[in-house]
Coordinates of C-alpha atoms and ligand atoms in Angstrom, one line a residue:
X292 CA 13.4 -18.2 -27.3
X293 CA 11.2 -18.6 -24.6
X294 CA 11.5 -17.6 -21.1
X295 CA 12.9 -20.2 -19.0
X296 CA 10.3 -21.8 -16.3
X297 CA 11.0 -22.8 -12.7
X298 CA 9.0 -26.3 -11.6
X299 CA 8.8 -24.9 -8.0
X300 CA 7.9 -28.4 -6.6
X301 CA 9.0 -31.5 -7.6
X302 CA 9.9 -34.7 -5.2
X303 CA 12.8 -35.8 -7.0
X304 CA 13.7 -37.8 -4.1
X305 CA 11.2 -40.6 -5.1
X306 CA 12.4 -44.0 -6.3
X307 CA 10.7 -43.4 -9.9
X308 CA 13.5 -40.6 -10.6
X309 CA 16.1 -42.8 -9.0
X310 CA 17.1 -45.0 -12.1
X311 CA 17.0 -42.4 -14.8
X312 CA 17.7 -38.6 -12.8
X313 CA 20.3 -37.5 -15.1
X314 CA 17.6 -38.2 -18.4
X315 CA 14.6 -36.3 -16.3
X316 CA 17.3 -33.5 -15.7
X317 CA 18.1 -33.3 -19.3
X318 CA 14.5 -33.3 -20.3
X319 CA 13.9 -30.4 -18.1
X320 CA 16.9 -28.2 -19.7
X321 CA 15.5 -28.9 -23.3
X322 CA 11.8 -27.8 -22.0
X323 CA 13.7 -24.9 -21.0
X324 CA 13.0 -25.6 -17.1
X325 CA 16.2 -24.1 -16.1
X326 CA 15.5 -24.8 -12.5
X327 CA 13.6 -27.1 -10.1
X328 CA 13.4 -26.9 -6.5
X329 CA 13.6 -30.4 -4.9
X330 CA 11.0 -30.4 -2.0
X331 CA 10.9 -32.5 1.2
X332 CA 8.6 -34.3 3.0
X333 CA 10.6 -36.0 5.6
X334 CA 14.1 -35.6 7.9
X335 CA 15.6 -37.8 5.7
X336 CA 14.1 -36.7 2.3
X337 CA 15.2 -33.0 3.7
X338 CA 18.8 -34.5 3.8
X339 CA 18.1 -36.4 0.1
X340 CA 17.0 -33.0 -1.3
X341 CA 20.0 -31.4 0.1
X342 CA 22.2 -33.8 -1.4
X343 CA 20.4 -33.3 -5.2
X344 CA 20.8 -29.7 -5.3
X345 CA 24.6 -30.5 -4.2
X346 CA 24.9 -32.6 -7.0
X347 CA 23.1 -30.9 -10.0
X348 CA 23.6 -26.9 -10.3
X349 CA 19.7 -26.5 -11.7
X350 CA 18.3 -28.1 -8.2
X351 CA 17.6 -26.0 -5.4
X352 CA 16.2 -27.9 -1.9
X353 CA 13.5 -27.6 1.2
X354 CA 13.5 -28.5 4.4
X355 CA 10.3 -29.9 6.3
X356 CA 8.2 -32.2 7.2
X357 CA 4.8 -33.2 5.3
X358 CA 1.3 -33.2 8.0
X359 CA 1.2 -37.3 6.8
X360 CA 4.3 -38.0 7.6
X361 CA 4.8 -36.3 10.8
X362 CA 3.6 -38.9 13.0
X363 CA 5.5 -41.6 11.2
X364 CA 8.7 -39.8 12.2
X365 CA 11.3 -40.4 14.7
X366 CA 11.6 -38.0 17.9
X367 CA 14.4 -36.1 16.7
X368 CA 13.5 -35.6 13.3
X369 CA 11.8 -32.3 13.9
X370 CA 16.1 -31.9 15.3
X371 CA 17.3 -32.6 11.9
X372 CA 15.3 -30.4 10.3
X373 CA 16.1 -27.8 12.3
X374 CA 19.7 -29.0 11.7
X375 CA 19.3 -28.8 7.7
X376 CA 17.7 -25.8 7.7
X377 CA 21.1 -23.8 7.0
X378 CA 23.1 -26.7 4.5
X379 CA 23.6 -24.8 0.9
X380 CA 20.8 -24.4 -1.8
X381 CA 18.4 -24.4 1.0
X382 CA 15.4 -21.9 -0.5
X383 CA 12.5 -23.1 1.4
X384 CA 10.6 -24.6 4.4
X385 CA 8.2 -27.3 3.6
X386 CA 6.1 -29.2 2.5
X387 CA 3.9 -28.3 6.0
X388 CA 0.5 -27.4 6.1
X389 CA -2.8 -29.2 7.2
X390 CA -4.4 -32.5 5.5
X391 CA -7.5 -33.9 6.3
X392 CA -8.3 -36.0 3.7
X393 CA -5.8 -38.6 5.1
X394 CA -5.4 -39.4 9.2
X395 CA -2.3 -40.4 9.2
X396 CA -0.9 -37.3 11.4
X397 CA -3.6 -36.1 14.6
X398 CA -5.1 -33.0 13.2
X399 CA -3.7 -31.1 16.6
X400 CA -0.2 -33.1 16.0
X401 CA -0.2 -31.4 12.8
X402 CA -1.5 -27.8 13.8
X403 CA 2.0 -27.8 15.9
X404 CA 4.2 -28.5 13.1
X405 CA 2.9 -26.4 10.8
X406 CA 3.0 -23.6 13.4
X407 CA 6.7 -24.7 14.2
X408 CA 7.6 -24.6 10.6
X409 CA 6.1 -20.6 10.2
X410 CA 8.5 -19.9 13.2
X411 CA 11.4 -21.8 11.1
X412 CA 10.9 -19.8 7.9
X413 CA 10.6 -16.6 9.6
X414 CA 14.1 -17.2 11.5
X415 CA 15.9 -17.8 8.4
X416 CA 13.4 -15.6 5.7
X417 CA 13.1 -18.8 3.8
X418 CA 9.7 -19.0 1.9
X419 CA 7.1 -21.5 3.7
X420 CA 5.7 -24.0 1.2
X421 CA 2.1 -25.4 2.3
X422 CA 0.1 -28.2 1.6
X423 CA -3.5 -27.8 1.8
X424 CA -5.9 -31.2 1.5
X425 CA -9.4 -30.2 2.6
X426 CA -8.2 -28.0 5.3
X427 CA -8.9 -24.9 3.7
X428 CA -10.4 -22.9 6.4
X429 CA -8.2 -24.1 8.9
X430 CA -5.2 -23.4 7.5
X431 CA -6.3 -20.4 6.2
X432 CA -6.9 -19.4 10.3
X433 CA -3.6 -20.7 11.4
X434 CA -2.0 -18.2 8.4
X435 CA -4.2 -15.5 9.7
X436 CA -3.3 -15.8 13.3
X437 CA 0.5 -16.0 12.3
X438 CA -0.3 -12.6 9.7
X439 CA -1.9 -10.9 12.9
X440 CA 0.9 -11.7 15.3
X441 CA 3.9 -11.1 12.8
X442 CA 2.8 -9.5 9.7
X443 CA 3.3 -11.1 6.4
X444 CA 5.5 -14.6 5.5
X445 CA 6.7 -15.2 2.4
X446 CA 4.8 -18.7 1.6
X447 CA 2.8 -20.7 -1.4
X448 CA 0.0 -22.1 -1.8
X449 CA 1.3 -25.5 -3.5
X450 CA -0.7 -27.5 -5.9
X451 CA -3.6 -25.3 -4.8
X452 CA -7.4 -26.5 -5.6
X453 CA -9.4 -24.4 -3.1
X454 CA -12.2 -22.0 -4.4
X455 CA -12.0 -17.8 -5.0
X456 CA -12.6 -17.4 -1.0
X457 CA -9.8 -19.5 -0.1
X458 CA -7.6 -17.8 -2.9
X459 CA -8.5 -14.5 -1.8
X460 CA -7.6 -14.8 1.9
X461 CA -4.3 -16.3 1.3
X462 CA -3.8 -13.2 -1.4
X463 CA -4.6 -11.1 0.8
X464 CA -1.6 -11.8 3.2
X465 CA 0.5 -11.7 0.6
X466 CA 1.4 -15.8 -0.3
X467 CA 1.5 -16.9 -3.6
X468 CA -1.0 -19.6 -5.3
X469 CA 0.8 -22.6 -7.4
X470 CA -0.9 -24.2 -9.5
X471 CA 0.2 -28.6 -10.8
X472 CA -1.1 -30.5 -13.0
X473 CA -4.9 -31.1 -12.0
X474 CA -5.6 -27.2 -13.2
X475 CA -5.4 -28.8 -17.0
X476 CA -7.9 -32.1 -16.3
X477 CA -10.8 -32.0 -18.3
X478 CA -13.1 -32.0 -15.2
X479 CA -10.9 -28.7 -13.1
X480 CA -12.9 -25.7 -14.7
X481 CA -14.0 -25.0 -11.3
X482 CA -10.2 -24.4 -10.8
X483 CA -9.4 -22.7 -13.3
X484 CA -11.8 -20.1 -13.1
X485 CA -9.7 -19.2 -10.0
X486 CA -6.7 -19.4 -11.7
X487 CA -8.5 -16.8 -14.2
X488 CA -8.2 -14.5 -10.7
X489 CA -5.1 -15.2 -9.1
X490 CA -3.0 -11.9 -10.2
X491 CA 0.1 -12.5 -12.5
X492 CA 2.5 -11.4 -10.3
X493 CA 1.1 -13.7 -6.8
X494 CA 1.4 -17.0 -9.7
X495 CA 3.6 -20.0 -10.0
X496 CA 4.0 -23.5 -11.5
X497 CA 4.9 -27.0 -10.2
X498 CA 4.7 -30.4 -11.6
X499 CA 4.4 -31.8 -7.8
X500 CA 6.7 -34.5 -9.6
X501 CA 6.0 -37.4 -9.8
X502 CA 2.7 -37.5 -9.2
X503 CA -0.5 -36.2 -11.1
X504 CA 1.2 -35.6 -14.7
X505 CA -1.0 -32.6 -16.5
X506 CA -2.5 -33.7 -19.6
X507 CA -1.9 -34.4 -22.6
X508 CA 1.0 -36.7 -20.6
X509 CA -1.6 -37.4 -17.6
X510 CA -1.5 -41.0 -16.3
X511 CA 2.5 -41.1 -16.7
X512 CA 5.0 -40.4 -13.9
X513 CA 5.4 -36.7 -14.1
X514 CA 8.6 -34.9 -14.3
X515 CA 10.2 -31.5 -14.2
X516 CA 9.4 -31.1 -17.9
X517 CA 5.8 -31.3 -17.7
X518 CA 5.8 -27.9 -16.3
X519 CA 5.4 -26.5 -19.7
X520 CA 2.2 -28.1 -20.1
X521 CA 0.5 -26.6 -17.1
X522 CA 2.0 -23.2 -18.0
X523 CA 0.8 -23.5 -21.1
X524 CA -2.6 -24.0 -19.9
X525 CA -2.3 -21.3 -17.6
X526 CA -1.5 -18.5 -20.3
X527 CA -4.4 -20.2 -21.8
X528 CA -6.5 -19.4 -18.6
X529 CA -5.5 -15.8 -18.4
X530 CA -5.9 -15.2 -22.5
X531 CA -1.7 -14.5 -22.2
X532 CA 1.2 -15.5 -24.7
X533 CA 3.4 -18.3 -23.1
X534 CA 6.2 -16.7 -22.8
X535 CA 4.6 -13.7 -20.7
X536 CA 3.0 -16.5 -18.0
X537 CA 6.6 -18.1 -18.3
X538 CA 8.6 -14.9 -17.7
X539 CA 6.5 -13.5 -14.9
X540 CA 5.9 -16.9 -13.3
X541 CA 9.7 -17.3 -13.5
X542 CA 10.2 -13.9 -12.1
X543 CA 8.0 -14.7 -8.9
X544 CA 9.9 -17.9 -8.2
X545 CA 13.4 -16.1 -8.6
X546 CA 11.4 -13.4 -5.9
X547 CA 10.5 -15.8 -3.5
X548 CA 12.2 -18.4 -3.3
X549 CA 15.8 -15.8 -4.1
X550 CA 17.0 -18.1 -6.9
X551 CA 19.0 -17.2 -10.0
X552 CA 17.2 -19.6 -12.5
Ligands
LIG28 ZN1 4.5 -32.3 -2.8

């Protein structure tokens, strides 16, 4: 039997899971993704996250704010967060990071909440899960500037698609690098040849659920399930057996995020 998998990021919040939940759930189990951790985005998707992994025993939640959503949000959400932080099943801060493919947050608007979420996670040695849209070398300075001052944070690299350099730096701080479901499209070699690098033991996998489905399902709403399929490509990538990239991948997750899967 193979090793059971973690999908370390999934939005299971989102209206496409809200019909069927229960079905995705039981897809995951028979994929042998024995747990998911639901992540936030918003105040309110921080409370819905909370209130999944209440509800199903597989389902672990974050707390945070997304850099495209910040300036959407109401004063006091930053409050509630804040709030949720300590609510059960809590295993992580995030999604924060930088973006600046969209504008939806001012870049300097953002810079302060991902710098308040590194204080959060440090208080409460929950892991720091960041989002990273062509803001690679800014973010990689606002990680280094936190490493300087306080020494290592437990954090990922979520659905990461930066190059070796960008890998390397974050490495070399001691984050881990999670790879979705673009690492399998046809036109990614460029990432996986830094996948190829990233060591086994600084690795994890995510469907980023429900968006950006790996292939051979890419183009449908992705789910916990799909996991396998990126890990699969991965063990493919590093010239291992599936169940060793499961196992170890697994094993980090459990480490970081302190999970029993
Ligand atoms: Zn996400």
């Amino acid at each position: 039997m193979l090793s059971p998998l973690v999908d370390t990021h999934a939005h299971l919040d989102d209206e496409r899971f809200q019909a069927d939940l229960p079905q995705v759930l039981e897809r995951a189990r028979a994929a042998g993704v024995l747990s998911t951790i639901a992540i936030a985005t918003t105040a309110a998707t921080s409370a819905s996250c909370i209130a999944l992994a209440a509800a199903h025993a597989e389902l672990f939640a974050s707390v945070g704010i997304q850099p495209n959503h910040v300036a959407q949000e109401a004063a006091d959400a930053w409050d509630s967060v804040v709030r949720l932080v300590t609510s059960p099943k809590v295993v992580a801060i995030g999604e924060t990071g930088l973006d600046r493919h969209w504008h939806d947050t001012p870049f300097a608007q953002q810079e302060d909440y991902f710098a308040r979420h590194l204080v959060l996670a440090r208080k409460h040695k929950l892991a720091v899960v960041i989002h990273c849209r062509e803001a690679e070398a800014d973010t990689v300075r606002m990680l280094r500037e936190d490493f300087d001052k306080h020494g290592p944070v437990k954090a990922v690299m979520h659905s990461f698609t930066g190059d070796w350099t960008t890998a390397e730096s974050c490495l070399a701080m001691g984050l881990y690098i999670s790879f979705a479901g673009m690492v399998t499209y046809k036109n990614a070699q460029a990432l996986r040849d830094v996948a190829a690098k990233v060591p086994l033991e600084r690795l994890l996998v995510e469907t980023d659920s429900p968006y950006l489905a790996p292939v051979p399902v890419r183009g449908k709403r992705n789910e916990p399930a799909y996991v396998v399929h990126t890990a699969a490509c991965l063990a493919g990538v590093l010239r291992l057996g599936l169940d060793v990239l499961a196992e170890n991948t697994t094993r980090n997750a459990r480490g970081l995020f302190g999970i029993q899967a």
